[in-house]
Amino acid sequence: MRKNYRKYTDEELMQHIVKGREAAFNELYRRYGDRMYRYFYRMLYQEDALANDFTQELFLKIIERPTAFNPKYKFSTWLFTLASNMCKNEYRRRSRLPDFQVLREDASIATSELKLESEQKKMLLQAAIDTLEPHHRTCFVLRYQQELSVKVISEILDCPEGTVKSRLYYASKKLAAQLKPIWKGEI
């Protein structure tokens, strides 16, 4: 008889994954697969293939080392911490590439020339988010696109809540300055 893992908490599912129960992993993937893909997509410059690769790599980490999770803590916080660290590593890797900054500047020039319809505004907003410093972008995406609380974000990033609030403030201020002329039709 097959167990129905839908009734288990994320933390209980991880205990079953430690015991090698594939169905428990499948349930966890069902719960978080799309959400983590969207997170990586937003954090990694809207690159579909990269977001897919990172999502798969994240869940592979869970399969390979399920005992790395401490069941005393909330699973989603741990999962977003892993994902955030993967993004930081990717930012570091890309910053070492010679033409990375030039490519980003070209992309933001191209996006400023788009028409300002609803979908295009979303693209402009994402392009503006991509220009934020990684620590500001991470806070902004976790708070406003993943809808996590400041407290949870501080746990994920292992920093004080005040730091998270400060990063959110400066990210919002920079985005407002970048987008104000666009939203008002000055560009």
XYZ file of N, CA and C in Angstrom:
561
model
N 0.827 -1.174 0.000
C 0.000 0.000 0.000
C 0.880 1.249 0.000
N 0.579 2.200 -0.891
C 1.369 3.420 -1.033
C 0.924 4.473 -0.022
N 1.894 5.155 0.538
C 1.602 6.230 1.481
C 1.189 7.485 0.728
N 0.265 8.219 1.294
C -0.115 9.506 0.747
C 0.687 10.570 1.496
N 1.690 11.126 0.833
C 2.586 12.082 1.476
C 2.049 13.504 1.480
N 0.914 13.744 0.855
C 0.368 15.100 0.791
C 0.012 15.650 2.170
N -0.297 14.775 3.108
C -0.715 15.234 4.434
C 0.476 15.586 5.339
N 1.688 15.248 4.925
C 2.872 15.491 5.742
C 3.383 16.924 5.575
N 3.995 17.435 6.637
C 4.654 18.736 6.551
C 5.934 18.578 5.737
N 6.483 19.700 5.311
C 7.742 19.671 4.563
C 8.846 19.020 5.399
N 8.871 19.367 6.665
C 9.900 18.828 7.551
C 9.760 17.314 7.714
N 8.531 16.833 7.797
C 8.300 15.379 7.884
C 8.692 14.694 6.583
N 8.425 15.350 5.475
C 8.825 14.787 4.179
C 10.340 14.613 4.121
N 11.069 15.592 4.632
C 12.530 15.479 4.633
C 12.985 14.285 5.469
N 12.304 13.996 6.555
C 12.661 12.821 7.356
C 12.441 11.541 6.553
N 11.391 11.520 5.739
C 11.133 10.352 4.886
C 12.147 10.263 3.743
N 12.587 11.412 3.249
C 13.592 11.418 2.184
C 14.909 10.866 2.710
N 15.250 11.209 3.947
C 16.463 10.667 4.573
C 16.410 9.133 4.578
N 15.212 8.583 4.747
C 15.024 7.130 4.760
C 14.947 6.544 3.350
N 15.098 7.398 2.328
C 15.131 6.914 0.956
C 13.773 6.758 0.291
N 12.760 7.411 0.791
C 11.410 7.286 0.233
C 11.230 8.260 -0.936
N 11.244 7.709 -2.130
C 11.160 8.509 -3.354
C 9.849 9.287 -3.446
N 8.761 8.699 -3.025
C 7.461 9.373 -3.099
C 7.444 10.636 -2.241
N 8.170 10.640 -1.142
C 8.257 11.834 -0.296
C 8.988 12.947 -1.045
N 10.057 12.579 -1.743
C 10.773 13.573 -2.551
C 9.870 14.115 -3.655
N 9.135 13.247 -4.320
C 8.234 13.677 -5.391
C 7.210 14.684 -4.876
N 6.701 14.467 -3.676
C 5.738 15.392 -3.086
C 6.398 16.745 -2.796
N 7.606 16.708 -2.285
C 8.330 17.949 -2.004
C 8.600 18.715 -3.301
N 8.968 17.998 -4.337
C 9.211 18.626 -5.636
C 7.905 19.219 -6.190
N 6.808 18.503 -6.011
C 5.513 19.009 -6.467
C 5.188 20.334 -5.778
N 5.510 20.420 -4.497
C 5.215 21.630 -3.727
C 6.105 22.810 -4.102
N 7.359 22.545 -4.376
C 8.325 23.629 -4.517
C 8.972 23.768 -5.893
N 8.800 22.824 -6.768
C 9.486 22.863 -8.061
C 9.213 24.133 -8.853
N 7.954 24.452 -9.077
C 7.603 25.641 -9.858
C 8.014 26.922 -9.141
N 7.821 26.947 -7.855
C 8.154 28.151 -7.080
C 9.656 28.437 -7.151
N 10.473 27.395 -7.049
C 11.911 27.598 -7.096
C 12.357 27.968 -8.509
N 11.713 27.395 -9.521
C 12.016 27.788 -10.898
C 11.751 29.296 -11.066
N 10.598 29.775 -10.601
C 10.265 31.200 -10.727
C 11.280 32.067 -9.972
N 11.694 31.605 -8.807
C 12.696 32.346 -8.042
C 13.987 32.460 -8.844
N 14.487 31.337 -9.357
C 15.730 31.367 -10.131
C 15.565 32.188 -11.414
N 14.414 32.092 -12.036
C 14.164 32.848 -13.259
C 14.282 34.349 -12.986
N 13.707 34.793 -11.892
C 13.768 36.218 -11.539
C 15.164 36.635 -11.107
N 15.839 35.776 -10.390
C 17.150 36.128 -9.852
C 18.265 36.013 -10.887
N 18.066 35.171 -11.896
C 19.137 34.889 -12.852
C 18.811 35.425 -14.242
N 18.399 36.684 -14.280
C 18.288 37.442 -15.522
C 17.286 36.875 -16.526
N 16.245 36.256 -16.036
C 15.161 35.724 -16.858
C 15.671 34.752 -17.927
N 16.637 33.964 -17.573
C 17.177 32.956 -18.488
C 16.512 31.625 -18.156
N 15.633 31.189 -19.037
C 14.836 29.987 -18.818
C 15.706 28.754 -18.584
N 16.662 28.530 -19.455
C 17.500 27.327 -19.336
C 18.292 27.343 -18.031
N 18.798 28.511 -17.667
C 19.565 28.632 -16.429
C 18.676 28.381 -15.219
N 17.457 28.923 -15.241
C 16.516 28.710 -14.137
C 16.182 27.226 -14.006
N 15.971 26.556 -15.124
C 15.705 25.112 -15.094
C 16.896 24.350 -14.520
N 18.102 24.688 -14.977
C 19.307 24.015 -14.489
C 19.474 24.202 -12.982
N 19.268 25.411 -12.518
C 19.439 25.687 -11.097
C 18.369 24.994 -10.258
N 17.160 24.933 -10.769
C 16.092 24.225 -10.052
C 16.456 22.753 -9.901
N 16.912 22.147 -10.991
C 17.297 20.743 -10.940
C 18.483 20.531 -10.002
N 19.453 21.444 -10.062
C 20.621 21.330 -9.185
C 20.227 21.444 -7.716
N 19.296 22.345 -7.426
C 18.828 22.519 -6.049
C 18.209 21.230 -5.518
N 17.330 20.633 -6.303
C 16.679 19.410 -5.843
C 17.645 18.224 -5.837
N 18.646 18.275 -6.688
C 19.677 17.242 -6.658
C 20.455 17.317 -5.342
N 20.696 18.530 -4.866
C 21.370 18.702 -3.569
C 20.552 18.047 -2.446
N 19.235 18.168 -2.541
C 18.365 17.566 -1.523
C 18.472 16.048 -1.577
N 18.489 15.498 -2.778
C 18.591 14.044 -2.936
C 19.943 13.548 -2.427
N 21.006 14.252 -2.800
C 22.358 13.804 -2.461
C 22.677 13.931 -0.973
N 22.137 14.974 -0.327
C 22.462 15.207 1.082
C 21.238 15.596 1.884
N 20.269 14.724 2.003
C 19.062 15.079 2.758
C 19.335 15.300 4.244
N 20.405 14.733 4.741
C 20.720 14.895 6.164
C 21.274 16.282 6.470
N 21.558 17.083 5.440
C 22.035 18.452 5.665
C 20.927 19.325 6.258
N 19.693 18.909 6.074
C 18.572 19.667 6.628
C 18.390 19.319 8.102
N 18.270 20.359 8.928
C 18.017 20.179 10.355
C 16.507 20.307 10.579
N 15.826 19.223 10.960
C 14.369 19.263 11.105
C 13.846 20.194 12.198
N 14.727 20.770 12.979
C 14.301 21.742 13.995
C 13.936 23.081 13.352
N 14.355 23.273 12.096
C 14.115 24.530 11.407
C 13.071 24.350 10.316
N 12.580 25.469 9.816
C 11.565 25.434 8.772
C 12.214 25.070 7.427
N 11.621 24.138 6.725
C 12.182 23.655 5.468
C 12.284 24.766 4.424
N 11.221 25.564 4.264
C 11.225 26.579 3.205
C 12.348 27.595 3.417
N 12.647 27.931 4.660
C 13.744 28.852 4.940
C 15.064 28.237 4.507
N 15.264 26.980 4.827
C 16.484 26.273 4.436
C 16.588 26.195 2.917
N 15.488 25.895 2.248
C 15.486 25.757 0.793
C 15.846 27.084 0.121
N 15.243 28.173 0.582
C 15.555 29.478 -0.003
C 16.977 29.914 0.334
N 17.501 29.484 1.470
C 18.894 29.776 1.801
C 19.818 29.097 0.805
N 19.554 27.828 0.519
C 20.342 27.116 -0.490
C 20.260 27.819 -1.837
N 19.042 28.167 -2.242
C 18.833 28.812 -3.534
C 19.540 30.167 -3.593
N 19.433 30.927 -2.529
C 20.090 32.233 -2.473
C 21.601 32.089 -2.588
N 22.160 31.119 -1.907
C 23.604 30.883 -1.987
C 24.016 30.464 -3.394
N 23.188 29.675 -4.061
C 23.488 29.284 -5.442
C 23.516 30.518 -6.339
N 22.584 31.439 -6.138
C 22.552 32.672 -6.931
C 23.790 33.520 -6.668
N 24.173 33.642 -5.393
C 25.374 34.414 -5.058
C 26.598 33.841 -5.768
N 26.703 32.522 -5.793
C 27.828 31.888 -6.472
C 27.798 32.186 -7.967
N 26.611 32.198 -8.547
C 26.484 32.508 -9.970
C 26.860 33.961 -10.241
N 26.473 34.879 -9.373
C 26.845 36.289 -9.547
C 28.370 36.427 -9.508
N 28.997 35.741 -8.555
C 30.464 35.793 -8.462
C 31.103 35.237 -9.727
N 30.578 34.111 -10.185
C 31.133 33.492 -11.389
C 30.997 34.432 -12.582
N 29.831 35.023 -12.722
C 29.594 35.912 -13.872
C 30.396 37.206 -13.763
N 30.628 37.676 -12.567
C 31.371 38.928 -12.418
C 32.814 38.768 -12.881
N 33.280 37.550 -12.931
C 34.643 37.283 -13.392
C 34.724 37.178 -14.910
N 33.579 37.089 -15.577
C 33.574 37.017 -17.035
C 33.850 38.406 -17.595
N 34.687 38.522 -18.626
C 35.124 39.839 -19.084
C 34.024 40.778 -19.584
N 33.079 40.313 -20.355
C 32.106 41.214 -20.972
C 30.756 41.211 -20.279
N 30.667 40.698 -19.075
C 29.367 40.574 -18.416
C 28.708 41.927 -18.189
N 29.455 42.906 -17.663
C 28.860 44.204 -17.367
C 28.403 44.901 -18.643
N 29.170 44.779 -19.722
C 28.790 45.392 -20.992
C 27.476 44.798 -21.496
N 27.335 43.483 -21.390
C 26.100 42.834 -21.827
C 24.909 43.341 -21.021
N 25.071 43.514 -19.717
C 23.977 44.004 -18.872
C 23.622 45.438 -19.230
N 24.622 46.279 -19.507
C 24.337 47.665 -19.877
C 23.605 47.723 -21.216
N 24.025 46.900 -22.167
C 23.332 46.840 -23.460
C 21.890 46.409 -23.283
N 21.642 45.445 -22.408
C 20.282 44.957 -22.172
C 19.414 46.056 -21.565
N 19.955 46.847 -20.642
C 19.128 47.884 -20.031
C 18.859 49.021 -21.010
N 19.776 49.321 -21.927
C 19.522 50.328 -22.963
C 18.420 49.840 -23.890
N 18.509 48.560 -24.278
C 17.491 48.004 -25.172
C 16.112 48.010 -24.513
N 16.046 47.692 -23.235
C 14.741 47.639 -22.579
C 14.138 49.019 -22.385
N 14.961 50.062 -22.280
C 14.411 51.404 -22.111
C 13.701 51.886 -23.368
N 13.950 51.250 -24.511
C 13.329 51.653 -25.772
C 12.012 50.909 -26.043
N 11.607 50.045 -25.159
C 10.366 49.292 -25.369
C 9.147 50.166 -25.176
N 8.034 49.825 -25.816
C 6.761 50.511 -25.585
C 6.273 50.158 -24.193
N 5.470 51.041 -23.605
C 5.109 50.896 -22.206
C 3.728 50.271 -22.008
N 3.519 49.137 -22.590
C 2.297 48.391 -22.327
C 2.527 47.528 -21.097
N 1.492 46.929 -20.585
C 1.567 46.200 -19.316
C 2.687 45.160 -19.292
N 2.755 44.306 -20.275
C 3.788 43.262 -20.278
C 5.169 43.880 -20.413
N 5.256 44.931 -21.166
C 6.548 45.585 -21.347
C 6.992 46.284 -20.067
N 6.044 46.814 -19.300
C 6.395 47.409 -18.016
C 6.974 46.352 -17.084
N 6.416 45.152 -17.130
C 6.958 44.064 -16.308
C 8.394 43.771 -16.717
N 8.629 43.777 -18.015
C 9.991 43.524 -18.500
C 10.939 44.628 -18.046
N 10.471 45.868 -18.111
C 11.299 46.991 -17.664
C 11.585 46.897 -16.165
N 10.573 46.527 -15.416
C 10.762 46.361 -13.982
C 11.795 45.271 -13.714
N 11.689 44.144 -14.413
C 12.647 43.061 -14.195
C 14.054 43.497 -14.595
N 14.167 44.246 -15.694
C 15.484 44.741 -16.101
C 16.057 45.665 -15.036
N 15.205 46.498 -14.452
C 15.660 47.384 -13.373
C 16.074 46.574 -12.149
N 15.306 45.554 -11.821
C 15.654 44.688 -10.690
C 17.011 44.028 -10.935
N 17.258 43.632 -12.178
C 18.529 42.980 -12.516
C 19.729 43.899 -12.316
N 19.514 45.217 -12.321
C 20.633 46.148 -12.131
C 20.977 46.362 -10.658
N 20.122 45.904 -9.754
C 20.390 46.058 -8.323
C 21.603 45.233 -7.918
N 22.274 45.691 -6.889
C 23.356 44.895 -6.304
C 22.769 43.551 -5.862
N 23.530 42.463 -5.940
C 22.974 41.142 -5.614
C 22.277 41.064 -4.251
N 22.844 41.680 -3.209
C 22.210 41.578 -1.887
C 20.901 42.368 -1.837
N 20.812 43.470 -2.585
C 19.556 44.215 -2.657
C 18.527 43.453 -3.491
N 18.972 42.891 -4.617
C 18.078 42.137 -5.501
C 17.509 40.924 -4.772
N 18.343 40.223 -4.043
C 17.893 39.040 -3.315
C 16.796 39.408 -2.328
N 17.019 40.450 -1.535
C 16.002 40.889 -0.567
C 14.716 41.286 -1.281
N 14.842 42.056 -2.356
C 13.664 42.543 -3.074
C 12.844 41.382 -3.641
N 13.515 40.446 -4.287
C 12.800 39.311 -4.892
C 12.154 38.443 -3.820
N 12.876 38.160 -2.754
C 12.303 37.334 -1.693
C 11.098 38.018 -1.050
N 11.155 39.334 -0.871
C 10.054 40.038 -0.198
C 8.860 40.277 -1.115
N 9.113 40.830 -2.289
C 8.002 41.299 -3.113
C 7.574 40.327 -4.213
N 8.426 39.404 -4.581
C 8.018 38.447 -5.607
C 7.764 37.064 -5.014
N 8.498 36.703 -3.972
C 8.243 35.430 -3.297
C 7.339 35.626 -2.082
N 7.102 36.879 -1.711
C 6.194 37.267 -0.637
C 6.565 36.667 0.725
N 7.867 36.654 1.006
C 8.341 36.178 2.300
C 8.423 37.363 3.264
N 8.292 37.071 4.543
C 8.359 38.133 5.557
C 9.810 38.571 5.758
N 9.975 39.746 6.333
C 11.306 40.264 6.631
C 12.027 39.308 7.573
N 11.308 38.760 8.528
C 11.910 37.826 9.484
C 12.465 36.580 8.773
N 11.689 36.016 7.878
C 12.125 34.821 7.153
C 13.319 35.157 6.260
N 13.272 36.310 5.613
C 14.386 36.724 4.761
C 15.660 36.878 5.586
N 15.531 37.439 6.791
C 16.714 37.599 7.639
C 17.292 36.233 8.025
N 16.423 35.248 8.221
C 16.894 33.891 8.523
C 17.577 33.280 7.303
N 16.989 33.459 6.138
C 17.565 32.907 4.903
C 18.948 33.493 4.651
N 19.063 34.806 4.796
C 20.320 35.492 4.488
C 21.272 35.565 5.672
N 20.815 35.092 6.830
C 21.621 35.099 8.041
C 22.142 36.508 8.350
N 21.194 37.441 8.390
C 21.530 38.821 8.743
C 20.378 39.405 9.559
N 20.610 40.498 10.277
C 19.554 41.092 11.107
C 18.378 41.605 10.266
N 17.207 41.641 10.881
C 16.018 42.145 10.200
C 16.211 43.592 9.763
N 16.914 44.368 10.558
C 17.188 45.760 10.206
C 17.982 45.874 8.905
N 18.901 44.960 8.711
C 19.686 44.941 7.470
C 18.790 44.637 6.285
N 17.880 43.682 6.457
C 16.940 43.352 5.390
C 16.089 44.566 5.055
N 15.577 45.246 6.085
C 14.743 46.432 5.858
C 15.529 47.523 5.140
N 16.774 47.703 5.540
C 17.623 48.702 4.899
C 17.846 48.363 3.426
N 18.123 47.103 3.152
C 18.338 46.676 1.758
C 17.072 46.858 0.931
N 15.932 46.558 1.526
C 14.661 46.750 0.817
C 14.426 48.234 0.539
N 14.743 49.082 1.502
C 14.568 50.521 1.332
C 15.423 51.020 0.171
N 16.721 50.680 0.183
C 17.617 51.172 -0.864
C 17.279 50.566 -2.229
N 16.858 49.311 -2.252
C 16.440 48.699 -3.521
C 15.225 49.422 -4.077
N 14.243 49.688 -3.221
C 13.026 50.383 -3.656
C 13.343 51.792 -4.126
N 14.234 52.468 -3.411
C 14.613 53.832 -3.776
C 15.293 53.851 -5.147
N 16.201 52.919 -5.375
C 16.902 52.862 -6.664
C 15.927 52.527 -7.793
N 15.043 51.571 -7.553
C 14.065 51.205 -8.581
C 13.140 52.380 -8.895
N 12.708 53.087 -7.863
C 11.822 54.237 -8.077
C 12.521 55.300 -8.917
N 13.786 55.554 -8.634
C 14.534 56.559 -9.395
C 14.706 56.128 -10.853
N 14.959 54.837 -11.060
C 15.137 54.334 -12.424
C 13.829 54.337 -13.207
N 12.746 53.980 -12.548
C 11.485 53.768 -13.257
C 10.593 55.000 -13.315
N 10.828 55.977 -12.473
C 9.962 57.163 -12.438
C 9.842 57.827 -13.810
N 10.950 58.095 -14.514
C 10.819 58.728 -15.827
C 10.078 57.841 -16.846
N 10.229 56.550 -16.723
C 9.573 55.621 -17.649
C 8.077 55.606 -17.397
N 7.692 55.476 -16.129
C 6.275 55.397 -15.803
C 5.558 56.703 -16.134
N 6.288 57.836 -16.053
C 5.670 59.141 -16.341
C 5.772 59.500 -17.817
N 6.369 58.642 -18.638
C 6.447 58.873 -20.066
C 7.503 59.882 -20.479
N 8.520 60.087 -19.627
C 9.559 61.066 -19.941
C 10.628 60.505 -20.846
N 10.644 59.203 -21.007
C 11.663 58.586 -21.880
C 10.989 58.111 -23.138
